[in-house]
Amino acid sequence: MTLNHSEETHANLVARLPQVTGRELKEWFGAMDDGPAFGRFDEKVHWLEDEYGLPHGYARAVAHEYDLARAARRR
C-alpha cells in the first residue's frame, strides 16, 4: 500500500486528525480493532468513510497508520 499524497501531507493529516474528528489516532485504532476485520486497505478506508463520515484523506491516513502500527506489533 502506498500513499496517494506526499509524506508531508500525510503528516499534516495525522496532526490535524484530533481537531477535525474529535478523536486521537489511538481512539481511531480502537474503533478499527472493534470494527469488522478487513483484509484490504481500501475496505478499511471505505468503512471509516461510511461508518464515521471521515473525509477520504483522513480515512486513508488512519488506515495507513493503523496498518503500520499492526505491522510493528507483529515484530
PDB file of N, CA and C in Angstrom:
ATOM      1  N   MET A   1       0.845  -1.166   0.000  1.00  0.00           N
ATOM      2  CA  MET A   1       0.000   0.000   0.000  1.00  0.00           C
ATOM      3  C   MET A   1       0.894   1.234   0.000  1.00  0.00           C
ATOM      4  N   THR A   2       0.586   2.145  -0.861  1.00  0.00           N
ATOM      5  CA  THR A   2       1.334   3.399  -0.916  1.00  0.00           C
ATOM      6  C   THR A   2       0.376   4.558  -0.712  1.00  0.00           C
ATOM      7  N   LEU A   3       0.928   5.638  -0.270  1.00  0.00           N
ATOM      8  CA  LEU A   3       0.129   6.844  -0.084  1.00  0.00           C
ATOM      9  C   LEU A   3      -0.100   7.516  -1.427  1.00  0.00           C
ATOM     10  N   ASN A   4      -1.260   8.124  -1.573  1.00  0.00           N
ATOM     11  CA  ASN A   4      -1.561   8.877  -2.794  1.00  0.00           C
ATOM     12  C   ASN A   4      -1.162  10.330  -2.669  1.00  0.00           C
ATOM     13  N   HIS A   5      -0.543  10.671  -1.550  1.00  0.00           N
ATOM     14  CA  HIS A   5      -0.103  12.044  -1.337  1.00  0.00           C
ATOM     15  C   HIS A   5       1.280  12.003  -0.697  1.00  0.00           C
ATOM     16  N   SER A   6       1.884  13.153  -0.551  1.00  0.00           N
ATOM     17  CA  SER A   6       3.245  13.218  -0.026  1.00  0.00           C
ATOM     18  C   SER A   6       3.288  12.852   1.456  1.00  0.00           C
ATOM     19  N   GLU A   7       4.465  12.509   1.924  1.00  0.00           N
ATOM     20  CA  GLU A   7       4.663  12.225   3.347  1.00  0.00           C
ATOM     21  C   GLU A   7       4.315  13.456   4.190  1.00  0.00           C
ATOM     22  N   GLU A   8       4.632  14.632   3.667  1.00  0.00           N
ATOM     23  CA  GLU A   8       4.321  15.874   4.387  1.00  0.00           C
ATOM     24  C   GLU A   8       2.804  16.059   4.532  1.00  0.00           C
ATOM     25  N   THR A   9       2.078  15.824   3.459  1.00  0.00           N
ATOM     26  CA  THR A   9       0.624  15.926   3.519  1.00  0.00           C
ATOM     27  C   THR A   9       0.062  14.902   4.497  1.00  0.00           C
ATOM     28  N   HIS A  10       0.593  13.696   4.446  1.00  0.00           N
ATOM     29  CA  HIS A  10       0.152  12.644   5.364  1.00  0.00           C
ATOM     30  C   HIS A  10       0.392  13.072   6.817  1.00  0.00           C
ATOM     31  N   ALA A  11       1.567  13.579   7.109  1.00  0.00           N
ATOM     32  CA  ALA A  11       1.887  14.031   8.470  1.00  0.00           C
ATOM     33  C   ALA A  11       0.939  15.139   8.911  1.00  0.00           C
ATOM     34  N   ASN A  12       0.596  16.050   8.006  1.00  0.00           N
ATOM     35  CA  ASN A  12      -0.344  17.129   8.333  1.00  0.00           C
ATOM     36  C   ASN A  12      -1.744  16.583   8.611  1.00  0.00           C
ATOM     37  N   LEU A  13      -2.170  15.597   7.835  1.00  0.00           N
ATOM     38  CA  LEU A  13      -3.476  14.984   8.070  1.00  0.00           C
ATOM     39  C   LEU A  13      -3.512  14.327   9.446  1.00  0.00           C
ATOM     40  N   VAL A  14      -2.474  13.581   9.785  1.00  0.00           N
ATOM     41  CA  VAL A  14      -2.410  12.910  11.082  1.00  0.00           C
ATOM     42  C   VAL A  14      -2.388  13.943  12.211  1.00  0.00           C
ATOM     43  N   ALA A  15      -1.643  15.018  12.035  1.00  0.00           N
ATOM     44  CA  ALA A  15      -1.550  16.054  13.070  1.00  0.00           C
ATOM     45  C   ALA A  15      -2.892  16.755  13.290  1.00  0.00           C
ATOM     46  N   ARG A  16      -3.659  16.950  12.216  1.00  0.00           N
ATOM     47  CA  ARG A  16      -4.951  17.643  12.318  1.00  0.00           C
ATOM     48  C   ARG A  16      -6.107  16.717  12.678  1.00  0.00           C
ATOM     49  N   LEU A  17      -5.869  15.424  12.682  1.00  0.00           N
ATOM     50  CA  LEU A  17      -6.925  14.448  12.921  1.00  0.00           C
ATOM     51  C   LEU A  17      -7.733  14.720  14.186  1.00  0.00           C
ATOM     52  N   PRO A  18      -7.102  14.952  15.352  1.00  0.00           N
ATOM     53  CA  PRO A  18      -7.900  15.209  16.559  1.00  0.00           C
ATOM     54  C   PRO A  18      -8.779  16.460  16.450  1.00  0.00           C
ATOM     55  N   GLN A  19      -8.254  17.488  15.845  1.00  0.00           N
ATOM     56  CA  GLN A  19      -9.012  18.735  15.700  1.00  0.00           C
ATOM     57  C   GLN A  19     -10.190  18.549  14.748  1.00  0.00           C
ATOM     58  N   VAL A  20      -9.970  17.837  13.668  1.00  0.00           N
ATOM     59  CA  VAL A  20     -11.012  17.673  12.647  1.00  0.00           C
ATOM     60  C   VAL A  20     -12.065  16.651  13.075  1.00  0.00           C
ATOM     61  N   THR A  21     -11.627  15.568  13.736  1.00  0.00           N
ATOM     62  CA  THR A  21     -12.547  14.462  14.040  1.00  0.00           C
ATOM     63  C   THR A  21     -12.979  14.401  15.494  1.00  0.00           C
ATOM     64  N   GLY A  22     -12.247  15.078  16.380  1.00  0.00           N
ATOM     65  CA  GLY A  22     -12.562  14.993  17.801  1.00  0.00           C
ATOM     66  C   GLY A  22     -12.012  13.743  18.461  1.00  0.00           C
ATOM     67  N   ARG A  23     -11.220  12.965  17.739  1.00  0.00           N
ATOM     68  CA  ARG A  23     -10.630  11.734  18.263  1.00  0.00           C
ATOM     69  C   ARG A  23      -9.137  11.699  17.979  1.00  0.00           C
ATOM     70  N   GLU A  24      -8.408  11.174  18.950  1.00  0.00           N
ATOM     71  CA  GLU A  24      -6.974  10.944  18.769  1.00  0.00           C
ATOM     72  C   GLU A  24      -6.774   9.700  17.897  1.00  0.00           C
ATOM     73  N   LEU A  25      -5.585   9.575  17.342  1.00  0.00           N
ATOM     74  CA  LEU A  25      -5.269   8.443  16.481  1.00  0.00           C
ATOM     75  C   LEU A  25      -5.477   7.117  17.213  1.00  0.00           C
ATOM     76  N   LYS A  26      -5.077   7.025  18.478  1.00  0.00           N
ATOM     77  CA  LYS A  26      -5.259   5.776  19.234  1.00  0.00           C
ATOM     78  C   LYS A  26      -6.738   5.428  19.392  1.00  0.00           C
ATOM     79  N   GLU A  27      -7.595   6.434  19.482  1.00  0.00           N
ATOM     80  CA  GLU A  27      -9.032   6.171  19.551  1.00  0.00           C
ATOM     81  C   GLU A  27      -9.536   5.580  18.239  1.00  0.00           C
ATOM     82  N   TRP A  28      -9.005   6.071  17.123  1.00  0.00           N
ATOM     83  CA  TRP A  28      -9.373   5.503  15.830  1.00  0.00           C
ATOM     84  C   TRP A  28      -8.879   4.068  15.721  1.00  0.00           C
ATOM     85  N   PHE A  29      -7.697   3.795  16.267  1.00  0.00           N
ATOM     86  CA  PHE A  29      -7.187   2.420  16.262  1.00  0.00           C
ATOM     87  C   PHE A  29      -8.138   1.510  17.036  1.00  0.00           C
ATOM     88  N   GLY A  30      -8.647   1.993  18.167  1.00  0.00           N
ATOM     89  CA  GLY A  30      -9.605   1.219  18.949  1.00  0.00           C
ATOM     90  C   GLY A  30     -10.882   0.942  18.170  1.00  0.00           C
ATOM     91  N   ALA A  31     -11.363   1.945  17.453  1.00  0.00           N
ATOM     92  CA  ALA A  31     -12.566   1.766  16.637  1.00  0.00           C
ATOM     93  C   ALA A  31     -12.321   0.722  15.559  1.00  0.00           C
ATOM     94  N   MET A  32     -11.137   0.741  14.978  1.00  0.00           N
ATOM     95  CA  MET A  32     -10.824  -0.232  13.938  1.00  0.00           C
ATOM     96  C   MET A  32     -10.659  -1.631  14.527  1.00  0.00           C
ATOM     97  N   ASP A  33     -10.066  -1.719  15.709  1.00  0.00           N
ATOM     98  CA  ASP A  33      -9.945  -3.022  16.372  1.00  0.00           C
ATOM     99  C   ASP A  33     -11.320  -3.602  16.686  1.00  0.00           C
ATOM    100  N   ASP A  34     -12.264  -2.745  17.064  1.00  0.00           N
ATOM    101  CA  ASP A  34     -13.612  -3.187  17.420  1.00  0.00           C
ATOM    102  C   ASP A  34     -14.508  -3.395  16.201  1.00  0.00           C
ATOM    103  N   GLY A  35     -14.092  -2.883  15.057  1.00  0.00           N
ATOM    104  CA  GLY A  35     -14.901  -2.984  13.845  1.00  0.00           C
ATOM    105  C   GLY A  35     -14.684  -4.303  13.123  1.00  0.00           C
ATOM    106  N   PRO A  36     -15.254  -4.410  11.949  1.00  0.00           N
ATOM    107  CA  PRO A  36     -15.106  -5.638  11.163  1.00  0.00           C
ATOM    108  C   PRO A  36     -13.651  -5.870  10.762  1.00  0.00           C
ATOM    109  N   ALA A  37     -13.325  -7.119  10.539  1.00  0.00           N
ATOM    110  CA  ALA A  37     -11.966  -7.471  10.093  1.00  0.00           C
ATOM    111  C   ALA A  37     -11.908  -7.367   8.572  1.00  0.00           C
ATOM    112  N   PHE A  38     -11.124  -6.434   8.102  1.00  0.00           N
ATOM    113  CA  PHE A  38     -10.951  -6.249   6.667  1.00  0.00           C
ATOM    114  C   PHE A  38      -9.528  -6.633   6.294  1.00  0.00           C
ATOM    115  N   GLY A  39      -9.372  -7.289   5.182  1.00  0.00           N
ATOM    116  CA  GLY A  39      -8.051  -7.673   4.715  1.00  0.00           C
ATOM    117  C   GLY A  39      -7.415  -6.621   3.831  1.00  0.00           C
ATOM    118  N   ARG A  40      -8.242  -5.903   3.106  1.00  0.00           N
ATOM    119  CA  ARG A  40      -7.708  -4.954   2.133  1.00  0.00           C
ATOM    120  C   ARG A  40      -7.765  -3.533   2.669  1.00  0.00           C
ATOM    121  N   PHE A  41      -6.766  -2.772   2.289  1.00  0.00           N
ATOM    122  CA  PHE A  41      -6.645  -1.380   2.719  1.00  0.00           C
ATOM    123  C   PHE A  41      -7.867  -0.561   2.324  1.00  0.00           C
ATOM    124  N   ASP A  42      -8.288  -0.680   1.068  1.00  0.00           N
ATOM    125  CA  ASP A  42      -9.408   0.143   0.606  1.00  0.00           C
ATOM    126  C   ASP A  42     -10.704  -0.205   1.330  1.00  0.00           C
ATOM    127  N   GLU A  43     -10.869  -1.436   1.801  1.00  0.00           N
ATOM    128  CA  GLU A  43     -12.048  -1.790   2.584  1.00  0.00           C
ATOM    129  C   GLU A  43     -12.047  -1.042   3.916  1.00  0.00           C
ATOM    130  N   LYS A  44     -10.890  -0.915   4.528  1.00  0.00           N
ATOM    131  CA  LYS A  44     -10.772  -0.163   5.783  1.00  0.00           C
ATOM    132  C   LYS A  44     -11.119   1.303   5.555  1.00  0.00           C
ATOM    133  N   VAL A  45     -10.589   1.859   4.483  1.00  0.00           N
ATOM    134  CA  VAL A  45     -10.843   3.269   4.164  1.00  0.00           C
ATOM    135  C   VAL A  45     -12.339   3.507   3.949  1.00  0.00           C
ATOM    136  N   HIS A  46     -12.976   2.669   3.150  1.00  0.00           N
ATOM    137  CA  HIS A  46     -14.403   2.841   2.869  1.00  0.00           C
ATOM    138  C   HIS A  46     -15.244   2.662   4.125  1.00  0.00           C
ATOM    139  N   TRP A  47     -14.856   1.733   4.999  1.00  0.00           N
ATOM    140  CA  TRP A  47     -15.594   1.541   6.239  1.00  0.00           C
ATOM    141  C   TRP A  47     -15.509   2.796   7.115  1.00  0.00           C
ATOM    142  N   LEU A  48     -14.325   3.375   7.239  1.00  0.00           N
ATOM    143  CA  LEU A  48     -14.175   4.596   8.029  1.00  0.00           C
ATOM    144  C   LEU A  48     -15.003   5.740   7.444  1.00  0.00           C
ATOM    145  N   GLU A  49     -15.026   5.827   6.127  1.00  0.00           N
ATOM    146  CA  GLU A  49     -15.822   6.869   5.472  1.00  0.00           C
ATOM    147  C   GLU A  49     -17.316   6.643   5.723  1.00  0.00           C
ATOM    148  N   ASP A  50     -17.766   5.400   5.538  1.00  0.00           N
ATOM    149  CA  ASP A  50     -19.199   5.098   5.660  1.00  0.00           C
ATOM    150  C   ASP A  50     -19.676   5.097   7.111  1.00  0.00           C
ATOM    151  N   GLU A  51     -18.894   4.489   7.989  1.00  0.00           N
ATOM    152  CA  GLU A  51     -19.313   4.319   9.385  1.00  0.00           C
ATOM    153  C   GLU A  51     -19.194   5.617  10.186  1.00  0.00           C
ATOM    154  N   TYR A  52     -18.153   6.395   9.921  1.00  0.00           N
ATOM    155  CA  TYR A  52     -17.862   7.581  10.732  1.00  0.00           C
ATOM    156  C   TYR A  52     -17.913   8.893   9.959  1.00  0.00           C
ATOM    157  N   GLY A  53     -18.132   8.830   8.666  1.00  0.00           N
ATOM    158  CA  GLY A  53     -18.208  10.044   7.869  1.00  0.00           C
ATOM    159  C   GLY A  53     -16.874  10.754   7.699  1.00  0.00           C
ATOM    160  N   LEU A  54     -15.779  10.014   7.837  1.00  0.00           N
ATOM    161  CA  LEU A  54     -14.464  10.637   7.671  1.00  0.00           C
ATOM    162  C   LEU A  54     -14.239  11.034   6.220  1.00  0.00           C
ATOM    163  N   PRO A  55     -13.686  12.195   5.994  1.00  0.00           N
ATOM    164  CA  PRO A  55     -13.271  12.550   4.639  1.00  0.00           C
ATOM    165  C   PRO A  55     -12.218  11.551   4.145  1.00  0.00           C
ATOM    166  N   HIS A  56     -12.166  11.347   2.862  1.00  0.00           N
ATOM    167  CA  HIS A  56     -11.316  10.323   2.260  1.00  0.00           C
ATOM    168  C   HIS A  56      -9.852  10.418   2.700  1.00  0.00           C
ATOM    169  N   GLY A  57      -9.282  11.605   2.662  1.00  0.00           N
ATOM    170  CA  GLY A  57      -7.872  11.761   3.035  1.00  0.00           C
ATOM    171  C   GLY A  57      -7.600  11.352   4.471  1.00  0.00           C
ATOM    172  N   TYR A  58      -8.496  11.707   5.372  1.00  0.00           N
ATOM    173  CA  TYR A  58      -8.331  11.346   6.777  1.00  0.00           C
ATOM    174  C   TYR A  58      -8.542   9.844   6.978  1.00  0.00           C
ATOM    175  N   ALA A  59      -9.494   9.270   6.269  1.00  0.00           N
ATOM    176  CA  ALA A  59      -9.716   7.827   6.360  1.00  0.00           C
ATOM    177  C   ALA A  59      -8.488   7.064   5.884  1.00  0.00           C
ATOM    178  N   ARG A  60      -7.878   7.521   4.801  1.00  0.00           N
ATOM    179  CA  ARG A  60      -6.659   6.874   4.300  1.00  0.00           C
ATOM    180  C   ARG A  60      -5.522   7.020   5.308  1.00  0.00           C
ATOM    181  N   ALA A  61      -5.408   8.184   5.915  1.00  0.00           N
ATOM    182  CA  ALA A  61      -4.344   8.411   6.896  1.00  0.00           C
ATOM    183  C   ALA A  61      -4.515   7.498   8.103  1.00  0.00           C
ATOM    184  N   VAL A  62      -5.739   7.362   8.613  1.00  0.00           N
ATOM    185  CA  VAL A  62      -5.999   6.493   9.757  1.00  0.00           C
ATOM    186  C   VAL A  62      -5.688   5.042   9.387  1.00  0.00           C
ATOM    187  N   ALA A  63      -6.194   4.591   8.254  1.00  0.00           N
ATOM    188  CA  ALA A  63      -5.971   3.205   7.838  1.00  0.00           C
ATOM    189  C   ALA A  63      -4.481   2.930   7.631  1.00  0.00           C
ATOM    190  N   HIS A  64      -3.760   3.875   7.065  1.00  0.00           N
ATOM    191  CA  HIS A  64      -2.321   3.712   6.847  1.00  0.00           C
ATOM    192  C   HIS A  64      -1.583   3.593   8.179  1.00  0.00           C
ATOM    193  N   GLU A  65      -1.862   4.487   9.098  1.00  0.00           N
ATOM    194  CA  GLU A  65      -1.206   4.450  10.406  1.00  0.00           C
ATOM    195  C   GLU A  65      -1.590   3.186  11.176  1.00  0.00           C
ATOM    196  N   TYR A  66      -2.819   2.763  11.039  1.00  0.00           N
ATOM    197  CA  TYR A  66      -3.280   1.534  11.693  1.00  0.00           C
ATOM    198  C   TYR A  66      -2.494   0.329  11.166  1.00  0.00           C
ATOM    199  N   ASP A  67      -2.347   0.245   9.859  1.00  0.00           N
ATOM    200  CA  ASP A  67      -1.588  -0.865   9.277  1.00  0.00           C
ATOM    201  C   ASP A  67      -0.121  -0.832   9.712  1.00  0.00           C
ATOM    202  N   LEU A  68       0.464   0.361   9.787  1.00  0.00           N
ATOM    203  CA  LEU A  68       1.855   0.471  10.254  1.00  0.00           C
ATOM    204  C   LEU A  68       1.980   0.015  11.706  1.00  0.00           C
ATOM    205  N   ALA A  69       1.028   0.409  12.540  1.00  0.00           N
ATOM    206  CA  ALA A  69       1.068   0.036  13.956  1.00  0.00           C
ATOM    207  C   ALA A  69       0.877  -1.474  14.121  1.00  0.00           C
ATOM    208  N   ARG A  70      -0.007  -2.055  13.366  1.00  0.00           N
ATOM    209  CA  ARG A  70      -0.222  -3.513  13.436  1.00  0.00           C
ATOM    210  C   ARG A  70       1.017  -4.269  12.984  1.00  0.00           C
ATOM    211  N   ALA A  71       1.662  -3.786  11.944  1.00  0.00           N
ATOM    212  CA  ALA A  71       2.876  -4.449  11.457  1.00  0.00           C
ATOM    213  C   ALA A  71       3.980  -4.361  12.502  1.00  0.00           C
ATOM    214  N   ALA A  72       4.070  -3.230  13.186  1.00  0.00           N
ATOM    215  CA  ALA A  72       5.102  -3.054  14.224  1.00  0.00           C
ATOM    216  C   ALA A  72       4.843  -3.976  15.411  1.00  0.00           C
ATOM    217  N   ARG A  73       3.574  -4.209  15.740  1.00  0.00           N
ATOM    218  CA  ARG A  73       3.235  -5.095  16.860  1.00  0.00           C
ATOM    219  C   ARG A  73       3.588  -6.541  16.557  1.00  0.00           C
ATOM    220  N   ARG A  74       3.576  -6.924  15.294  1.00  0.00           N
ATOM    221  CA  ARG A  74       3.874  -8.302  14.898  1.00  0.00           C
ATOM    222  C   ARG A  74       5.352  -8.633  15.011  1.00  0.00           C
ATOM    223  N   ARG A  75       6.185  -7.633  15.059  1.00  0.00           N
ATOM    224  CA  ARG A  75       7.642  -7.877  15.091  1.00  0.00           C
ATOM    225  C   ARG A  75       8.104  -8.337  16.420  1.00  0.00           C
TER     226      ARG A  75
END
